[in-house]
Amino acid sequence: MTFFNDVKKILQQNIREYGMYIALFVIMIIFTITTEGTFISSRNIVNLVNQTGYIAILAIGMTLVIIIRHIDLSVGFLAGFLGAIAAIAMADPKVVQAGMNLPVYIVIPLTLVLGIVAGLLTAFLVAQMKIPSFVASLAGWLIYRGAILVVTESTGTIIINDDAFNAIGNGFVPDIPGIGILPGIHKLTLILGIIAIVAMALSEFNDRRKKLTYNFEVLPTEIFILKVVFTSAIIGGITWVLSGYQGLSWTAVIVLVVTIIYNFIMSQTVLGRHIYAIGGNPDAAELSGISVKKLIYVVFGSMGMLSALSGILFASRLQSATTTAGTLFELDAIAAAYVGGVSAAGGVGKVVGSIIGALVMTSLTSGMNLMGIGISYQYMVRGAVLAAAVIFDVATRNTGK
Amino acid sequence: MNAPILEMKNITKEFPGVKALSDVSFTVETGEIHCLVGENGAGKSTLMKVLSGVYPHGDYTGDILLNGEIQGFRHINDSEKAGIAIIYQELALIPEMTVFENIFLGHEISNSLVVNWNETIKQAGEMLKKVKLDINPATKVKDLGIGTQQLVEIAKALSKDVKLLILDEPTSSLNEQDSENLLQLLRDLKEHGVTSIMISHKLKEVIAIADSVTVLRDGQTICSLHARDGEITENVLIKHMVGREINNIYPPKKHIPTQEVILEVKNWNARNPSLGRDILKDVNFKLNKGEIIGLAGLIGSGRTELALSIFGNPGNFQISGDFYLNGKKQKFNHPKEAITAGISYVSEDRKGNGLILIQDVKQNISLANLKELAEHWVVNSNAEIKVANKYKTELNIKTPSVEQKVSNLSGGNQQKVCLGKWLFVKPNILILDEPTRGIDVGAKFEIYTIMTELVRQGMSIIMISSELPEVLGMSDRIYIVASGKIAGELKAQEATQEKIMKLATN
């Protein structure tokens, strides 16, 4: 039975990588059973994805920061602060009265640029002034906390009444109009899902073909087919569940696009390789002609930009900017990254892993909410899961390749 | 013949997929200096880890007898209690702590809860006297040289009332003077009843000091030799280690260096601002195309600093002076610029700043020249595997695949990965800093052969080395560095070990 032996061997070698997918799957099954199916309902899954959005975006940036052996504690309140800035620019009563309010298509890029500037400031302290990132970003945490209070002092909560802006956190991609078949199903989502499956399969086949022309080692044929079928089934399943409600939310689209871009950068480009190299051994990287300083600016700048995006998503979801926006986001993002297999020692971790980590953490919250478990126990369970994930990570560190 | 202090009988230790030790037997007599030799990967370190309890009892098969009694160490503390102390190649001192704190770390002198610092300092002073070290016990370890640190480690072992002292390549990072001091110290300790086991690659030292030698190869005991029987000679040792006779440990020179100057440094000064002292003073030297020059000198003489100061100055020294490449004046502000200009630097510290241990062979080889494998910043991973496989074959890197993590390779193969990485940059000038430190005889010869081939193809090499025979065997010209200055220049034909040492210690 070479087939089963092969499967076993490949699972063993990649247990670290597959571990969190399996964990997410198990958690989903448990909640589906305990909530008698409510958990897996289209409506709940769509909600879950939207709730994960602003943490997932932060977790992507945090993955890079942790890979280069740093940390950024300021991102939560930075997100909250920039969300408030965006709200003021669009909808603060005084600004509106003065006729100074800006349209959404200017506000969003402007907020992202402000985020990059904030990130570069932290990077300046870390790279130039040689301040440990924990301290530099803790200073930022305090400053942005104060800054939120300053800008919302006079008005308190700022209500945003821009429909386009609010759609980011609450709206859905519209369906193709005028198709009669399959009523109640979001056709566009279904079509996108099918395109995704075909694209995935084609790129896998293409990659395998190229590897074979070089005479490199590839997966055995049966396992390769099994892998493609399995991945297709997962994409298909998610597509089906999502299209049963209102289809893809704009939040899901944003998270998907950011994930694809960052995953591509980290796995395929020179920049990504250099970031992993710095995390693996900064001295060796520097001697290999990589400017560690420059990449600290790049990584913290990207973190700032994603903080701004996260702030926009959150403000849009609440349709307002509040004085407490951003509280504990940074710790949720850090937890998601660790659950997703990012190593605290640096140099190891994947963007997709952190997204799965974020999904695991939100699934726990969502599932326990549906079960009516109190918030106090929810914190404890999430803490235990975080500890278990890191224990698993450490225990499997030396297996596989 | 004395009674054995230690007998290890039929030790077998397996790792998943590998038999690291296979039925090894090893006997050490009381009061002798016993050397353990063998190529990298022969199982020396594994055997010592079994002995010290790093691999707990039950994790291996076979028996350990100490003074005739069977032992079952479950932890390194157990073996320490039995009087065994190991000093590893990588020192285990805490740099920010003082010498006396380090010596008594883990077995502090205290009554109930409170440490008695006065007694600690007094006893630390006595231990330092035993290892003939005249330093203030309140000095921080980070302010000591590497040779002195090694002696502090030994003082620490003595403070635990050691009966059996194990040293894992103690002289690999020491200069000749410090090495000689250390060997003398081992002889003195022997007079006072301490038995020592020394793992070493330096056969001259082994011959000078060993009462007995055990040779391991591929996880098996090959033989035990005794000085009293006159069996310990270099040729015999090498023959047993590699299983073949090596008559000539340096490949024949095939190249003829040109007189075309490719690199020249004039009136070169460097100051390390964080240490607040001058590290290079008025250095002048030149390198011809197709030539190997050796930079000889003691550890700490400034050879590595000299290399780094021309390789883009990553240590941010304050530099003055002129640097010419192909006759053109140049100034590099980052290693990146030096690499672009065709200079490679293979570090003396593979693990510290040479390799990324958690990454695989191909990622390490491609790191310094990823752009060549990339189109529009996207790395072609198939081309990367191809390049890695090319260097794997050319340099004979022993690894199951280029996707193996470099931390799983032996020292010699790690060094070849470093070399592959820097050759892939396609340099004109290759700086090799201690290229054969801590690697076995077979791998050394391979590296020498590669060097000879590279200069034949027109590359120029600067080799920094603390091993005089290597400097003499490989260089066309030799510069001797002492206290940050060039103390002299010798042609290969006129150089001898004595001449070099005289200049280096002046």
Short mmCIF file of N, CA and C in Angstrom, two decimals, chain B residues 192-254:
data_model
loop_
_atom_site.label_atom_id
_atom_site.label_comp_id
_atom_site.label_asym_id
_atom_site.label_seq_id
_atom_site.Cartn_x
_atom_site.Cartn_y
_atom_site.Cartn_z
N HIS B 192 48.00 16.87 38.84
CA HIS B 192 47.15 16.96 40.03
C HIS B 192 46.00 15.96 40.00
N GLY B 193 46.09 14.97 39.12
CA GLY B 193 45.13 13.88 39.18
C GLY B 193 43.87 14.05 38.36
N VAL B 194 43.81 15.08 37.50
CA VAL B 194 42.61 15.24 36.67
C VAL B 194 42.82 14.48 35.35
N THR B 195 41.88 13.64 35.02
CA THR B 195 41.92 12.93 33.75
C THR B 195 41.21 13.79 32.71
N SER B 196 41.76 13.86 31.50
CA SER B 196 41.12 14.69 30.47
C SER B 196 40.83 13.87 29.22
N ILE B 197 39.69 14.20 28.61
CA ILE B 197 39.41 13.70 27.27
C ILE B 197 39.36 14.92 26.37
N MET B 198 40.12 14.92 25.28
CA MET B 198 40.12 16.06 24.39
C MET B 198 39.73 15.62 22.99
N ILE B 199 38.69 16.28 22.46
CA ILE B 199 38.34 16.07 21.05
C ILE B 199 39.12 17.10 20.26
N SER B 200 39.81 16.68 19.22
CA SER B 200 40.56 17.68 18.45
C SER B 200 40.72 17.26 17.00
N HIS B 201 40.78 18.28 16.15
CA HIS B 201 41.11 18.04 14.75
C HIS B 201 42.57 18.33 14.48
N LYS B 202 43.23 18.96 15.46
CA LYS B 202 44.61 19.37 15.21
C LYS B 202 45.54 18.26 15.65
N LEU B 203 46.01 17.51 14.66
CA LEU B 203 46.74 16.29 14.97
C LEU B 203 48.07 16.59 15.64
N LYS B 204 48.69 17.72 15.32
CA LYS B 204 49.98 18.05 15.94
C LYS B 204 49.81 18.16 17.45
N GLU B 205 48.69 18.81 17.85
CA GLU B 205 48.42 18.92 19.28
C GLU B 205 48.19 17.56 19.91
N VAL B 206 47.43 16.76 19.19
CA VAL B 206 47.12 15.42 19.70
C VAL B 206 48.41 14.66 19.96
N ILE B 207 49.30 14.73 18.97
CA ILE B 207 50.55 14.00 19.11
C ILE B 207 51.36 14.57 20.28
N ALA B 208 51.32 15.89 20.45
CA ALA B 208 52.10 16.51 21.50
C ALA B 208 51.60 16.15 22.89
N ILE B 209 50.31 15.94 23.03
CA ILE B 209 49.76 15.87 24.38
C ILE B 209 49.21 14.52 24.79
N ALA B 210 48.79 13.69 23.81
CA ALA B 210 47.99 12.52 24.18
C ALA B 210 48.83 11.40 24.78
N ASP B 211 48.28 10.78 25.84
CA ASP B 211 48.82 9.52 26.32
C ASP B 211 48.21 8.38 25.52
N SER B 212 46.92 8.58 25.19
CA SER B 212 46.23 7.59 24.37
C SER B 212 45.34 8.32 23.37
N VAL B 213 45.06 7.67 22.27
CA VAL B 213 44.16 8.23 21.27
C VAL B 213 43.17 7.16 20.86
N THR B 214 41.88 7.54 20.79
CA THR B 214 40.90 6.64 20.21
C THR B 214 40.41 7.27 18.92
N VAL B 215 40.39 6.49 17.85
CA VAL B 215 39.94 6.99 16.56
C VAL B 215 38.54 6.46 16.28
N LEU B 216 37.64 7.37 15.97
CA LEU B 216 36.30 6.96 15.56
C LEU B 216 36.14 7.25 14.07
N ARG B 217 35.41 6.39 13.40
CA ARG B 217 35.06 6.66 12.00
C ARG B 217 33.67 6.09 11.75
N ASP B 218 32.80 6.90 11.17
CA ASP B 218 31.44 6.48 10.82
C ASP B 218 30.74 5.79 11.99
N GLY B 219 30.88 6.35 13.19
CA GLY B 219 30.16 5.83 14.36
C GLY B 219 30.73 4.57 14.94
N GLN B 220 31.95 4.20 14.52
CA GLN B 220 32.53 2.98 15.08
C GLN B 220 33.93 3.25 15.62
N THR B 221 34.32 2.47 16.64
CA THR B 221 35.69 2.58 17.13
C THR B 221 36.61 1.92 16.12
N ILE B 222 37.61 2.66 15.64
CA ILE B 222 38.54 2.07 14.68
C ILE B 222 39.72 1.46 15.43
N CYS B 223 40.29 2.22 16.38
CA CYS B 223 41.39 1.67 17.15
C CYS B 223 41.70 2.57 18.34
N SER B 224 42.43 2.04 19.31
CA SER B 224 42.96 2.84 20.41
C SER B 224 44.48 2.71 20.37
N LEU B 225 45.15 3.87 20.42
CA LEU B 225 46.61 3.88 20.31
C LEU B 225 47.19 4.45 21.59
N HIS B 226 48.41 4.03 21.93
CA HIS B 226 49.03 4.51 23.16
C HIS B 226 50.41 5.09 22.88
N ALA B 227 50.67 6.22 23.54
CA ALA B 227 51.96 6.88 23.33
C ALA B 227 53.09 5.99 23.85
N ARG B 228 52.82 5.26 24.94
CA ARG B 228 53.90 4.43 25.53
C ARG B 228 54.34 3.33 24.56
N ASP B 229 53.46 2.97 23.61
CA ASP B 229 53.86 1.98 22.62
C ASP B 229 54.41 2.65 21.37
N GLY B 230 54.51 3.98 21.39
CA GLY B 230 55.05 4.71 20.23
C GLY B 230 54.17 4.63 19.01
N GLU B 231 52.84 4.49 19.20
CA GLU B 231 51.96 4.27 18.05
C GLU B 231 51.39 5.56 17.47
N ILE B 232 51.52 6.69 18.20
CA ILE B 232 50.82 7.89 17.79
C ILE B 232 51.68 8.74 16.87
N THR B 233 51.44 8.63 15.58
CA THR B 233 52.12 9.50 14.62
C THR B 233 51.07 10.06 13.68
N GLU B 234 51.41 11.16 13.00
CA GLU B 234 50.43 11.84 12.17
C GLU B 234 49.91 10.93 11.06
N ASN B 235 50.82 10.23 10.40
CA ASN B 235 50.39 9.40 9.29
C ASN B 235 49.47 8.27 9.74
N VAL B 236 49.80 7.68 10.89
CA VAL B 236 48.96 6.59 11.39
C VAL B 236 47.57 7.13 11.72
N LEU B 237 47.53 8.28 12.38
CA LEU B 237 46.23 8.85 12.76
C LEU B 237 45.40 9.14 11.52
N ILE B 238 46.01 9.84 10.55
CA ILE B 238 45.25 10.20 9.35
C ILE B 238 44.76 8.95 8.64
N LYS B 239 45.61 7.96 8.58
CA LYS B 239 45.23 6.72 7.90
C LYS B 239 43.99 6.10 8.56
N HIS B 240 44.00 6.06 9.89
CA HIS B 240 42.84 5.48 10.58
C HIS B 240 41.61 6.35 10.46
N MET B 241 41.80 7.68 10.48
CA MET B 241 40.65 8.58 10.43
C MET B 241 39.91 8.48 9.11
N VAL B 242 40.67 8.51 8.02
CA VAL B 242 40.01 8.56 6.72
C VAL B 242 39.98 7.19 6.05
N GLY B 243 40.70 6.24 6.63
CA GLY B 243 40.72 4.91 6.04
C GLY B 243 41.63 4.84 4.82
N ARG B 244 42.40 5.89 4.62
CA ARG B 244 43.36 5.86 3.51
C ARG B 244 44.56 6.71 3.92
N GLU B 245 45.64 6.51 3.27
CA GLU B 245 46.85 7.25 3.58
C GLU B 245 46.86 8.57 2.81
N ILE B 246 47.07 9.71 3.50
CA ILE B 246 47.22 10.97 2.76
C ILE B 246 48.67 11.38 2.87
N ASN B 247 49.34 11.39 1.73
CA ASN B 247 50.75 11.75 1.77
C ASN B 247 50.95 13.24 1.65
N ASN B 248 50.08 13.84 0.82
CA ASN B 248 50.25 15.25 0.56
C ASN B 248 48.95 15.95 0.94
N ILE B 249 48.97 16.78 1.99
CA ILE B 249 47.70 17.36 2.38
C ILE B 249 47.43 18.69 1.68
N TYR B 250 48.33 19.15 0.86
CA TYR B 250 48.04 20.33 0.04
C TYR B 250 48.14 19.96 -1.43
N PRO B 251 47.16 20.38 -2.21
CA PRO B 251 47.21 20.02 -3.64
C PRO B 251 48.36 20.77 -4.31
N PRO B 252 48.92 20.21 -5.38
CA PRO B 252 50.03 20.88 -6.06
C PRO B 252 49.56 22.19 -6.69
N LYS B 253 50.45 23.17 -6.72
CA LYS B 253 50.09 24.47 -7.30
C LYS B 253 50.15 24.39 -8.82
N LYS B 254 49.06 24.80 -9.46
CA LYS B 254 49.05 24.75 -10.92
C LYS B 254 49.05 26.15 -11.50
#
